[in-house]
CSV table of C-alpha atoms in Angstrom, one decimal:
chain,number,residue,atom,x,y,z
A,1,MET,CA,80.0,75.3,92.8
A,2,GLU,CA,83.5,73.8,92.9
A,3,ALA,CA,85.0,73.5,96.4
A,4,ILE,CA,87.8,75.9,97.3
A,5,ASN,CA,91.1,74.1,97.6
A,6,GLY,CA,92.3,76.2,100.5
A,7,ASP,CA,93.6,79.7,101.5
A,8,ILE,CA,96.9,81.2,100.5
A,9,LEU,CA,98.3,84.5,101.8
A,10,VAL,CA,100.6,86.7,99.7
A,11,LEU,CA,102.8,89.5,101.1
A,12,PRO,CA,104.7,91.7,98.6
A,13,PHE,CA,107.3,94.3,99.2
A,14,TYR,CA,106.3,98.0,98.9
A,15,GLY,CA,107.2,99.1,95.4
A,16,GLN,CA,105.2,98.5,92.2
A,17,GLY,CA,108.0,96.4,90.8
A,18,HIS,CA,107.2,93.9,93.6
A,19,LEU,CA,103.5,94.4,93.7
A,20,PHE,CA,102.7,93.7,90.0
A,21,PRO,CA,104.3,90.2,89.8
A,22,CYS,CA,102.6,89.4,93.1
A,23,LEU,CA,99.3,90.4,91.6
A,24,GLU,CA,99.9,88.1,88.6
A,25,LEU,CA,100.9,85.3,90.9
A,26,CYS,CA,97.7,85.7,92.9
A,27,LYS,CA,95.6,85.5,89.7
A,28,ASN,CA,97.5,82.3,88.7
A,29,LEU,CA,96.9,80.7,92.1
A,30,THR,CA,93.1,81.5,91.9
A,31,SER,CA,93.0,79.7,88.6
A,32,PHE,CA,93.6,76.5,90.6
A,33,ASN,CA,90.6,77.4,92.7
A,34,PHE,CA,92.5,78.7,95.8
A,35,LYS,CA,91.3,81.6,97.8
A,36,VAL,CA,94.1,84.1,97.9
A,37,THR,CA,94.5,87.0,100.3
A,38,LEU,CA,96.9,89.8,99.2
A,39,ILE,CA,98.2,91.7,102.2
A,40,ILE,CA,99.4,95.3,101.4
A,41,PRO,CA,100.1,98.5,103.3
A,42,SER,CA,97.1,100.9,102.6
A,43,HIS,CA,99.1,103.4,100.5
A,44,LEU,CA,99.5,100.7,97.8
A,45,SER,CA,95.7,100.5,97.4
A,46,SER,CA,95.6,102.9,94.4
A,47,SER,CA,97.9,100.5,92.5
A,48,ILE,CA,95.3,97.7,92.6
A,49,PRO,CA,93.3,97.5,89.4
A,50,THR,CA,89.5,97.9,89.9
A,51,ASN,CA,88.7,94.6,88.3
A,52,LEU,CA,90.8,92.7,90.8
A,53,ARG,CA,88.8,94.2,93.7
A,54,HIS,CA,85.8,92.2,92.5
A,55,HIS,CA,87.6,88.9,91.9
A,56,SER,CA,85.6,86.2,93.6
A,57,LEU,CA,88.7,84.3,94.9
A,58,LEU,CA,91.0,87.2,95.6
A,59,GLN,CA,90.7,89.3,98.7
A,60,LEU,CA,92.6,92.4,99.4
A,61,VAL,CA,93.6,93.2,103.0
A,62,GLU,CA,95.0,96.7,103.5
A,63,ILE,CA,97.0,97.5,106.7
A,64,SER,CA,97.2,101.1,107.6
A,65,THR,CA,100.8,102.5,107.9
A,66,THR,CA,101.5,106.2,108.6
A,67,THR,CA,103.7,108.1,106.1
A,68,SER,CA,106.0,109.6,108.8
A,69,THR,CA,108.9,107.7,110.2
A,70,PRO,CA,109.1,108.4,113.9
A,71,SER,CA,110.6,105.9,116.3
A,72,PRO,CA,108.0,103.1,116.8
A,73,PRO,CA,106.4,102.9,120.2
A,74,PRO,CA,107.2,100.0,122.5
A,75,LEU,CA,105.1,96.9,121.8
A,76,GLN,CA,102.7,95.6,124.4
A,77,LYS,CA,103.9,92.3,125.9
A,78,ALA,CA,100.9,90.4,124.9
A,79,THR,CA,101.4,91.1,121.2
A,80,GLU,CA,105.1,91.6,121.1
A,81,LEU,CA,106.7,90.4,117.9
A,82,PRO,CA,110.1,88.7,117.7
A,83,ALA,CA,113.1,91.0,117.7
A,84,PHE,CA,114.1,92.0,114.2
A,85,PRO,CA,117.2,90.2,113.0
A,86,THR,CA,120.3,92.2,112.0
A,87,LYS,CA,121.7,90.1,109.2
A,88,GLY,CA,120.6,89.5,105.7
A,89,LYS,CA,119.2,91.4,102.7
A,90,GLY,CA,115.5,91.9,103.6
A,91,ARG,CA,116.5,92.3,107.2
A,92,ASN,CA,118.9,95.1,106.5
A,93,PHE,CA,115.8,97.0,105.3
A,94,MET,CA,114.9,97.1,109.0
A,95,GLN,CA,117.3,100.0,109.2
A,96,GLY,CA,116.6,103.6,108.2
A,97,PRO,CA,113.2,104.6,106.6
A,98,PHE,CA,112.0,101.0,106.3
A,99,GLN,CA,112.1,100.2,110.0
A,100,HIS,CA,109.0,102.1,111.0
A,101,HIS,CA,106.8,100.8,108.2
A,102,HIS,CA,107.9,97.2,108.7
A,103,GLN,CA,107.1,97.6,112.4
A,104,GLN,CA,103.6,98.9,111.7
A,105,LEU,CA,102.9,96.4,109.0
A,106,GLY,CA,104.2,93.6,111.2
A,107,GLN,CA,101.8,94.6,114.0
A,108,GLY,CA,98.9,94.7,111.5
A,109,ILE,CA,99.7,91.2,110.2
A,110,ASP,CA,99.9,89.8,113.7
A,111,THR,CA,96.5,91.3,114.5
A,112,LEU,CA,95.0,90.1,111.2
A,113,LEU,CA,96.2,86.5,111.8
A,114,SER,CA,95.0,86.5,115.4
A,115,GLU,CA,91.5,87.7,114.5
A,116,ARG,CA,91.0,85.7,111.4
A,117,TYR,CA,92.4,82.3,112.4
A,118,ASN,CA,92.5,82.3,116.2
A,119,GLY,CA,94.4,79.0,116.3
A,120,SER,CA,91.7,77.1,114.4
A,121,ALA,CA,93.2,74.3,112.2
A,122,LYS,CA,90.0,74.3,110.1
A,123,THR,CA,90.6,77.8,108.7
A,124,GLN,CA,94.4,77.8,108.8
A,125,PRO,CA,96.0,78.9,105.5
A,126,ILE,CA,97.8,76.3,103.4
A,127,CYS,CA,100.8,78.7,103.2
A,128,VAL,CA,102.0,82.3,102.8
A,129,VAL,CA,104.0,83.4,99.9
A,130,VAL,CA,106.5,86.1,101.1
A,131,ASP,CA,108.5,88.5,98.9
A,132,VAL,CA,112.1,87.7,99.9
A,133,MET,CA,112.5,91.5,100.6
A,134,MET,CA,110.0,91.0,103.4
A,135,SER,CA,111.7,88.0,105.0
A,136,TRP,CA,111.6,89.8,108.4
A,137,SER,CA,107.9,88.8,108.6
A,138,LYS,CA,108.4,85.1,108.5
A,139,GLU,CA,108.7,84.9,112.3
A,140,ILE,CA,105.2,86.3,112.6
A,141,PHE,CA,103.7,83.6,110.3
A,142,MET,CA,105.8,80.9,112.0
A,143,LYS,CA,104.2,81.9,115.3
A,144,PHE,CA,100.9,80.9,113.8
A,145,ASP,CA,102.3,77.7,112.3
A,146,ILE,CA,101.7,78.9,108.7
A,147,PRO,CA,104.2,77.4,106.3
A,148,PHE,CA,106.0,80.1,104.2
A,149,VAL,CA,107.2,80.2,100.7
A,150,SER,CA,110.0,82.6,99.6
A,151,PHE,CA,109.2,84.5,96.4
A,152,PHE,CA,111.8,86.3,94.2
A,153,THR,CA,110.2,89.0,92.2
A,154,SER,CA,113.6,89.4,90.5
A,155,GLY,CA,115.1,86.7,88.2
A,156,ALA,CA,117.2,83.6,88.6
A,157,CYS,CA,120.3,85.3,87.3
A,158,ALA,CA,120.4,87.8,90.2
A,159,ALA,CA,119.9,85.0,92.7
A,160,ALA,CA,122.5,82.8,91.2
A,161,MET,CA,125.1,85.6,90.8
A,162,GLU,CA,124.7,86.8,94.4
A,163,PHE,CA,125.2,83.3,95.7
A,164,ALA,CA,128.1,82.6,93.4
A,165,ALA,CA,129.8,85.9,94.2
A,166,TRP,CA,129.6,85.0,97.9
A,167,LYS,CA,130.7,81.4,97.4
A,168,ASN,CA,133.7,82.4,95.3
A,169,HIS,CA,134.9,85.2,97.5
A,170,VAL,CA,134.7,88.0,95.0
A,171,ASP,CA,135.5,90.5,97.7
A,172,GLU,CA,139.1,89.2,97.5
A,173,MET,CA,139.5,89.9,93.8
A,174,LYS,CA,142.5,92.1,92.7
A,175,PRO,CA,142.4,95.0,90.2
A,176,GLY,CA,142.2,93.7,86.6
A,177,GLU,CA,141.2,90.2,87.7
A,178,ILE,CA,138.4,88.3,85.9
A,179,ARG,CA,136.7,85.5,87.9
A,180,ILE,CA,134.7,82.8,86.1
A,181,LEU,CA,132.0,81.5,88.4
A,182,PRO,CA,131.8,77.7,88.3
A,183,GLY,CA,128.4,76.4,87.3
A,184,LEU,CA,127.4,79.6,85.5
A,185,PRO,CA,128.0,80.7,81.9
A,186,GLU,CA,131.5,82.1,81.2
A,187,SER,CA,129.8,85.2,79.7
A,188,MET,CA,128.7,86.1,83.3
A,189,ALA,CA,132.3,86.1,84.7
A,190,LEU,CA,132.9,88.9,87.2
A,191,SER,CA,135.6,91.5,87.1
A,192,CYS,CA,137.0,93.5,89.9
A,193,SER,CA,135.4,96.5,88.2
A,194,ASP,CA,132.0,94.8,88.3
A,195,ILE,CA,132.3,94.6,92.1
A,196,LYS,CA,133.3,98.2,92.5
A,197,ARG,CA,130.6,99.5,90.3
A,198,ASN,CA,127.8,98.0,92.4
A,199,ARG,CA,128.1,100.8,94.8
A,200,HIS,CA,124.6,100.3,96.3
A,201,GLY,CA,124.7,96.5,95.9
A,202,SER,CA,125.1,93.6,98.2
A,203,SER,CA,128.2,92.8,100.2
A,204,PRO,CA,129.7,89.4,99.5
A,205,GLN,CA,129.7,88.8,103.2
A,206,TRP,CA,126.0,87.7,103.0
A,207,GLN,CA,123.6,86.4,100.5
A,208,TRP,CA,119.9,85.6,100.2
A,209,VAL,CA,120.1,82.1,101.7
A,210,ASP,CA,119.6,83.7,105.1
A,211,GLU,CA,116.3,85.1,103.9
A,212,VAL,CA,114.8,81.8,102.7
A,213,GLU,CA,115.9,79.8,105.8
A,214,GLY,CA,112.9,77.9,107.0
A,215,SER,CA,110.8,78.2,103.8
A,216,ILE,CA,109.2,75.1,102.3
A,217,ALA,CA,109.9,76.2,98.7
A,218,LEU,CA,111.3,79.0,96.5
A,219,LEU,CA,109.4,80.6,93.6
A,220,ILE,CA,111.2,82.8,91.1
A,221,ASN,CA,109.7,85.2,88.6
A,222,THR,CA,111.3,83.7,85.5
A,223,CYS,CA,111.1,80.7,83.1
A,224,TYR,CA,113.5,78.0,82.1
A,225,ASP,CA,113.5,79.3,78.5
A,226,LEU,CA,115.1,82.6,79.5
A,227,GLU,CA,117.3,81.6,82.5
A,228,GLY,CA,117.7,77.8,82.4
A,229,PRO,CA,121.4,77.7,83.6
A,230,PHE,CA,120.7,80.1,86.4
A,231,ILE,CA,117.7,78.2,87.7
A,232,ASP,CA,119.7,75.0,87.6
A,233,TYR,CA,122.5,76.7,89.5
A,234,VAL,CA,120.2,77.7,92.3
A,235,ILE,CA,118.6,74.3,92.4
A,236,ASN,CA,122.1,72.7,92.8
A,237,GLN,CA,123.0,75.0,95.7
A,238,ILE,CA,119.8,74.9,97.8
A,239,GLU,CA,118.1,71.8,99.3
A,240,LYS,CA,114.6,73.0,98.7
A,241,PRO,CA,112.0,72.8,95.9
A,242,ILE,CA,112.7,75.7,93.5
A,243,TRP,CA,110.5,76.7,90.6
A,244,GLY,CA,110.5,79.3,87.9
A,245,VAL,CA,106.8,80.5,87.6
A,246,GLY,CA,107.2,83.5,85.4
A,247,PRO,CA,107.4,85.8,83.6
A,248,LEU,CA,104.6,87.1,85.7
A,249,LEU,CA,103.4,89.7,83.2
A,250,PRO,CA,99.8,91.0,82.6
A,251,GLU,CA,97.4,88.6,80.8
A,252,THR,CA,97.4,90.8,77.8
A,253,PHE,CA,101.0,89.8,77.0
A,254,TRP,CA,99.8,86.3,76.4
A,255,LYS,CA,96.5,87.1,74.8
A,256,SER,CA,97.7,89.9,72.4
A,257,PRO,CA,101.3,89.0,71.6
A,258,SER,CA,101.5,91.4,68.6
A,259,SER,CA,99.0,94.1,69.5
A,260,ILE,CA,99.7,97.5,71.1
A,261,LEU,CA,98.9,97.1,74.8
A,262,HIS,CA,96.9,99.6,76.8
A,263,ASP,CA,98.0,100.1,80.4
A,264,HIS,CA,94.7,101.3,81.7
A,265,GLU,CA,93.2,97.9,81.0
A,266,VAL,CA,95.5,96.1,83.4
A,267,ARG,CA,97.0,98.8,85.7
A,268,SER,CA,95.6,101.7,87.7
A,269,ASN,CA,96.4,105.0,86.0
A,270,ARG,CA,98.4,107.5,88.1
A,271,GLN,CA,99.0,111.2,87.8
A,272,SER,CA,100.7,112.2,84.6
A,273,ASN,CA,100.9,115.2,82.3
A,274,PHE,CA,100.0,113.0,79.2
A,275,THR,CA,97.1,110.7,78.6
A,276,GLU,CA,97.5,107.3,76.8
A,277,GLU,CA,95.7,108.7,73.8
A,278,GLU,CA,98.1,111.7,73.6
A,279,MET,CA,101.0,109.2,73.9
A,280,MET,CA,99.6,107.1,71.1
A,281,GLN,CA,99.2,110.1,68.8
A,282,TRP,CA,102.8,111.2,69.4
A,283,LEU,CA,104.2,107.7,68.8
A,284,ASN,CA,102.1,107.3,65.6
A,285,SER,CA,103.8,110.4,64.2
A,286,LYS,CA,107.3,108.8,64.5
A,287,PRO,CA,109.0,106.4,62.1
A,288,GLN,CA,109.1,102.7,63.0
A,289,ARG,CA,111.8,101.7,65.5
A,290,SER,CA,113.1,105.3,65.8
A,291,VAL,CA,112.2,106.3,69.4
A,292,ILE,CA,114.4,105.7,72.5
A,293,TYR,CA,112.4,105.2,75.6
A,294,VAL,CA,114.1,106.4,78.8
A,295,SER,CA,112.8,105.3,82.2
A,296,PHE,CA,114.3,104.3,85.5
A,297,GLY,CA,111.2,103.0,87.3
A,298,SER,CA,109.6,104.2,90.5
A,299,GLU,CA,112.3,103.4,93.1
A,300,VAL,CA,115.8,104.2,91.8
A,301,GLY,CA,117.6,106.5,89.3
A,302,PRO,CA,120.8,108.4,88.6
A,303,SER,CA,122.1,111.3,90.7
A,304,LEU,CA,121.0,114.9,90.1
A,305,GLU,CA,124.2,115.6,88.2
A,306,GLU,CA,123.8,112.5,86.0
A,307,TYR,CA,120.2,113.5,85.2
A,308,ALA,CA,121.6,116.8,83.8
A,309,GLN,CA,124.1,114.8,81.7
A,310,LEU,CA,121.2,112.7,80.4
A,311,ALA,CA,119.3,115.8,79.4
A,312,ASP,CA,122.2,117.1,77.5
A,313,ALA,CA,122.7,113.7,75.8
A,314,LEU,CA,119.0,113.5,74.7
A,315,GLU,CA,119.3,117.0,73.3
A,316,ALA,CA,122.5,116.2,71.4
A,317,SER,CA,121.1,112.9,70.1
A,318,ASN,CA,119.2,112.8,66.8
A,319,HIS,CA,116.8,110.2,68.0
A,320,PRO,CA,113.2,111.0,69.0
A,321,PHE,CA,112.8,110.2,72.7
A,322,ILE,CA,110.3,109.7,75.5
A,323,TRP,CA,111.7,110.4,78.9
A,324,VAL,CA,109.8,109.5,82.1
A,325,ILE,CA,110.8,111.6,85.2
A,326,GLN,CA,109.5,110.5,88.5
A,327,ALA,CA,108.9,112.9,91.4
A,328,GLY,CA,112.0,113.0,93.6
A,329,SER,CA,114.3,112.0,90.7
A,330,GLY,CA,117.9,112.3,91.6
A,331,ARG,CA,117.4,112.4,95.3
A,332,PRO,CA,119.3,109.9,97.4
A,333,GLY,CA,117.5,107.1,99.4
A,334,PRO,CA,114.2,105.4,98.7
A,335,THR,CA,111.6,107.4,96.8
A,336,PRO,CA,109.3,109.1,99.3
A,337,GLY,CA,106.2,107.9,97.4
A,338,LEU,CA,107.3,104.3,98.1
A,339,PHE,CA,105.5,104.7,101.4
A,340,GLY,CA,102.7,107.0,100.3
A,341,GLY,CA,104.3,110.1,101.6
A,342,SER,CA,104.7,113.5,99.9
A,343,GLN,CA,107.2,113.7,97.1
A,344,GLN,CA,110.2,115.9,97.2
A,345,GLU,CA,110.9,117.9,94.2
A,346,GLY,CA,113.5,116.2,92.1
A,347,TYR,CA,115.3,116.9,88.9
A,348,TYR,CA,113.5,118.4,85.9
A,349,PRO,CA,115.2,119.4,82.6
A,350,HIS,CA,113.7,122.9,82.3
A,351,GLY,CA,113.9,124.2,78.8
A,352,LEU,CA,114.6,120.8,77.1
A,353,GLU,CA,111.1,120.6,75.7
A,354,GLU,CA,111.4,123.9,74.0
A,355,ARG,CA,114.9,123.1,72.6
A,356,THR,CA,113.9,119.7,71.2
A,357,GLY,CA,110.4,120.5,70.1
A,358,ASN,CA,108.3,117.6,68.9
A,359,ARG,CA,111.3,115.3,68.8
A,360,GLY,CA,111.1,114.7,72.6
A,361,LEU,CA,108.3,113.9,75.0
A,362,ILE,CA,108.9,114.3,78.7
A,363,ILE,CA,106.4,112.5,81.0
A,364,LYS,CA,106.2,113.8,84.5
A,365,GLY,CA,104.9,111.0,86.7
A,366,TRP,CA,103.1,107.9,85.5
A,367,ALA,CA,103.8,106.5,82.1
A,368,PRO,CA,102.0,103.8,80.0
A,369,GLN,CA,105.1,101.6,79.7
A,370,LEU,CA,103.3,98.7,78.2
A,371,LEU,CA,101.9,100.9,75.4
A,372,ILE,CA,105.2,102.5,74.7
A,373,LEU,CA,107.1,99.2,74.6
A,374,SER,CA,104.5,97.5,72.3
A,375,HIS,CA,104.3,100.4,69.8
A,376,PRO,CA,106.3,99.8,66.6
A,377,SER,CA,107.8,103.3,66.7
A,378,THR,CA,109.8,102.3,69.9
A,379,GLY,CA,113.2,101.0,69.0
A,380,GLY,CA,115.2,101.0,72.3
A,381,PHE,CA,114.9,101.2,76.0
A,382,LEU,CA,117.4,103.1,78.3
A,383,SER,CA,116.6,101.3,81.5
A,384,HIS,CA,118.0,100.7,85.0
A,385,CYS,CA,117.3,97.0,84.3
A,386,GLY,CA,114.7,96.4,87.0
A,387,TRP,CA,113.4,92.9,86.4
A,388,ASN,CA,109.8,93.9,85.5
A,389,SER,CA,111.0,96.4,83.0
A,390,THR,CA,113.6,93.9,81.6
A,391,MET,CA,110.9,91.3,81.0
A,392,GLU,CA,108.4,93.7,79.6
A,393,ALA,CA,111.0,94.8,77.0
A,394,MET,CA,111.8,91.2,76.2
A,395,GLY,CA,108.2,90.5,75.8
A,396,ARG,CA,107.9,93.1,73.1
A,397,GLY,CA,111.3,92.6,71.4
A,398,ILE,CA,112.8,95.9,72.5
A,399,PRO,CA,116.6,96.0,73.0
A,400,ILE,CA,117.9,97.5,76.2
A,401,LEU,CA,120.6,100.1,76.9
A,402,ALA,CA,121.3,99.1,80.5
A,403,TRP,CA,122.2,101.8,83.2
A,404,PRO,CA,122.1,99.8,86.4
A,405,ILE,CA,121.9,101.7,89.7
A,406,ARG,CA,122.0,99.1,92.5
A,407,GLY,CA,121.8,95.5,93.5
A,408,ASP,CA,120.3,92.9,91.2
A,409,GLN,CA,120.1,95.5,88.4
A,410,PHE,CA,123.8,95.0,87.7
A,411,HIS,CA,123.3,91.2,87.3
A,412,ASP,CA,120.3,91.9,85.0
A,413,ALA,CA,122.3,94.3,82.9
A,414,LYS,CA,125.1,91.7,82.5
A,415,LEU,CA,122.4,89.1,81.6
A,416,VAL,CA,121.0,91.4,78.9
A,417,ALA,CA,124.3,92.5,77.4
A,418,ASN,CA,126.5,89.4,77.8
A,419,TYR,CA,124.3,86.3,78.0
A,420,LEU,CA,121.1,87.1,76.1
A,421,LYS,CA,122.9,89.6,73.9
A,422,MET,CA,119.7,91.7,73.4
A,423,GLY,CA,121.3,95.0,74.4
A,424,HIS,CA,124.4,97.0,75.6
A,425,MET,CA,125.5,98.4,78.9
A,426,ILE,CA,126.3,102.1,79.2
A,427,LEU,CA,129.9,102.8,79.9
A,428,LEU,CA,130.5,102.9,83.7
A,429,SER,CA,133.6,104.0,85.4
A,430,ASP,CA,135.6,101.5,87.6
A,431,ASP,CA,135.2,104.2,90.3
A,432,PRO,CA,131.5,104.3,91.4
A,433,ARG,CA,132.0,107.9,92.5
A,434,VAL,CA,132.6,109.0,88.8
A,435,MET,CA,129.3,109.9,87.2
A,436,VAL,CA,128.1,108.8,83.8
A,437,MET,CA,128.8,111.6,81.2
A,438,LYS,CA,126.8,113.0,78.3
A,439,ASP,CA,129.1,111.6,75.6
A,440,ASP,CA,128.9,108.1,77.0
A,441,ILE,CA,125.1,108.3,76.9
A,442,VAL,CA,125.0,109.6,73.3
A,443,GLN,CA,127.4,106.9,72.3
A,444,GLY,CA,125.4,104.2,74.0
A,445,ILE,CA,122.1,105.3,72.5
A,446,ASP,CA,123.6,105.4,69.0
A,447,GLN,CA,125.2,102.0,69.4
A,448,LEU,CA,121.9,100.5,70.6
A,449,MET,CA,119.6,102.0,68.0
A,450,ASN,CA,121.9,101.2,65.1
A,451,ASP,CA,122.9,97.6,66.1
A,452,GLU,CA,120.8,95.2,63.9
A,453,GLY,CA,122.2,92.2,65.9
A,454,VAL,CA,120.7,93.2,69.2
A,455,HIS,CA,117.4,94.1,67.5
A,456,ASN,CA,117.2,90.7,65.8
A,457,GLN,CA,118.1,89.0,69.1
A,458,ALA,CA,115.5,90.9,71.0
A,459,MET,CA,112.9,89.9,68.5
A,460,SER,CA,114.0,86.3,68.7
A,461,LEU,CA,113.6,86.3,72.5
A,462,ARG,CA,110.2,87.8,72.1
A,463,SER,CA,109.0,84.5,70.6
A,464,ILE,CA,109.3,82.9,74.1
A,465,ILE,CA,106.5,85.1,75.4
A,466,GLN,CA,104.6,85.3,72.1
A,467,ASN,CA,103.6,81.6,72.4
A,468,GLY,CA,101.8,82.2,75.7
A,469,TYR,CA,102.7,81.6,79.3
A,470,PRO,CA,105.7,79.2,79.1
A,471,ASP,CA,105.0,75.5,79.4
A,472,SER,CA,107.9,75.1,81.8
A,473,SER,CA,106.4,77.7,84.2
A,474,MET,CA,102.9,76.1,84.0
A,475,CYS,CA,104.6,72.7,85.0
A,476,SER,CA,106.4,74.5,87.8
A,477,LEU,CA,103.2,76.1,89.1
A,478,LYS,CA,101.4,72.7,89.0
A,479,SER,CA,104.3,71.1,90.9
A,480,PHE,CA,104.1,73.9,93.5
A,481,ILE,CA,100.3,73.3,93.9
A,482,GLN,CA,100.9,69.6,94.4
A,483,LEU,CA,103.5,70.4,97.2
A,484,ILE,CA,101.2,72.7,99.2
A,485,SER,CA,98.1,70.5,98.6
A,486,LYS,CA,99.7,67.5,100.4
């Protein structure tokens, strides 16, 4: 049996949008004969596919975290963790509902490392790969002298734009001003309106450089073929090895580039009011490229009032639609299910199913997104532009109508509409307090579904993924392996 090259730890953020690329990264690392330990809070256990639980080189460590959010008890002196910093993106998540879960997870990681390694150099991990949103944890790993690697589950565009916005003082922009960001494509120039719209986004007073301080390398969930100028920009700004190792999509994307994908083969099914078979039958009954797929992911979405406008828009539209509605939709703050807690009742378009008949399909809960995006009846995707959803749409040649909600989604939306030109952005007011209206949604859907240019461009970009895991990303992964193996 071939000797194991060493141990690598991986720590994702809580949501599925962070967990899934981390799972794919783990599988890629095991292909180089590394033993990989994925550390997750116990409530994410149900999201781990069964086949990965029996992988010979992948170990899952679940750390129990309670679903309530009381003030954490004082730590005992003997196991006290460093005080949580107060600046930076991931570190800002130490406030509010994240604080208690981070505290519990941090204590669990500290105990795990103490029990497993106990200061023995022979069993010490080669490194830990830490989701940049979990940067607060690096002090724990540093205490055990474990080198850490920062991992962006989002793309290079978001990282480059955040850094460039801070570097170019976009907070000082005046109304009507357009600011080209030196080193980035002119199509990504920022307007004062862009800054105002990002109501839940980052402040230009900080950027992610604080989060990666002390890391030995940066990994980004992208490839040079898609985001070359943005990868180059980050490389030119940061004195660390930086590699694009994505897109970190399920293996079926590479093995079956033209087939309809089946989510149950690669992801754990969750509660839903439709089975994959029922979804397939409905899609089979619709004309090619006729269906608009509407989903905002599991963590963010419009307001309750905007959901009502969306319901009216889908009713007014002539296009068949699939609308995925998560529990707690329209409620402010993180989705309660993000931490495994009970879900608040959110928005539901009562009566819409009866009024639209077989033209619409409303999924409550889990949706087989890979199946939907790979089916020939799907012709467009109304999305918040989370990075996983964006790449899955690219991988199946589906144009996007972007409705960003917060943070990096605004950069991804601009990437899709302005740089890659594989979609459009929904009309957003300069004032973030003004909600998106029915007529704007109807207009956006019609524009997307009828634009042959964006359909052709989306299919052109699909070829990047059709040819298999990108050569540039494989070279990057090998370079990373060489670094950590020294």
